Amino acid sequence: MASTLNREELEFVQAIEKYKKSNSKTFLSWTEVLSIVKELGYKKSELRKRKKTKA
């Protein structure tokens, strides 16, 4: 069952594909994926950071 990607999902997939093409990669490590996600502007929320320091 195929579904339509929303704008954010499409941006993520395009960033992954661009990275794979420019680095001649078929599969990415989680470190590479995280770097792409951060490059797109994602970061931990302050609430999540506070919960982690209390644990």
Short mmCIF file of C-alpha atoms in Angstrom, two decimals:
data_model
loop_
_atom_site.label_atom_id
_atom_site.label_comp_id
_atom_site.label_asym_id
_atom_site.label_seq_id
_atom_site.Cartn_x
_atom_site.Cartn_y
_atom_site.Cartn_z
CA MET A 1 0.00 0.00 0.00
CA ALA A 2 1.63 3.22 -1.16
CA SER A 3 0.96 6.50 0.56
CA THR A 4 1.75 10.06 -0.37
CA LEU A 5 4.60 11.66 1.52
CA ASN A 6 4.01 14.95 3.25
CA ARG A 7 6.38 17.89 2.67
CA GLU A 8 8.58 17.06 5.68
CA GLU A 9 8.88 13.37 4.75
CA LEU A 10 9.71 14.25 1.15
CA GLU A 11 12.40 16.70 2.29
CA PHE A 12 13.96 13.96 4.46
CA VAL A 13 13.91 11.35 1.67
CA GLN A 14 15.42 13.83 -0.79
CA ALA A 15 18.19 14.74 1.67
CA ILE A 16 19.01 11.04 2.17
CA GLU A 17 19.05 10.38 -1.58
CA LYS A 18 21.22 13.46 -2.23
CA TYR A 19 23.72 12.32 0.42
CA LYS A 20 23.80 8.76 -0.97
CA LYS A 21 24.38 10.02 -4.51
CA SER A 22 27.07 12.55 -3.62
CA ASN A 23 28.93 10.01 -1.44
CA SER A 24 28.43 6.96 -3.69
CA LYS A 25 26.64 5.09 -0.91
CA THR A 26 23.88 2.50 -1.09
CA PHE A 27 23.37 2.17 2.65
CA LEU A 28 24.03 4.70 5.39
CA SER A 29 25.20 4.28 8.94
CA TRP A 30 23.04 5.68 11.73
CA THR A 31 25.74 8.29 12.30
CA GLU A 32 25.32 9.49 8.71
CA VAL A 33 21.54 9.55 9.04
CA LEU A 34 21.82 11.56 12.26
CA SER A 35 24.12 14.07 10.57
CA ILE A 36 21.59 14.51 7.74
CA VAL A 37 18.75 14.96 10.22
CA LYS A 38 20.74 17.59 12.11
CA GLU A 39 21.60 19.30 8.83
CA LEU A 40 17.87 19.57 8.15
CA GLY A 41 17.56 21.47 11.43
CA TYR A 42 16.26 18.86 13.83
CA LYS A 43 17.48 18.84 17.42
CA LYS A 44 16.37 17.49 20.77
CA SER A 45 13.73 19.53 22.51
CA GLU A 46 14.62 21.21 25.81
CA LEU A 47 12.03 19.04 27.62
CA ARG A 48 13.67 15.87 26.30
CA LYS A 49 17.12 17.14 27.37
CA ARG A 50 15.86 17.88 30.90
CA LYS A 51 14.26 14.44 31.27
CA LYS A 52 17.53 12.78 30.24
CA THR A 53 19.61 14.66 32.81
CA LYS A 54 17.17 13.71 35.61
CA ALA A 55 17.30 9.97 34.77
#
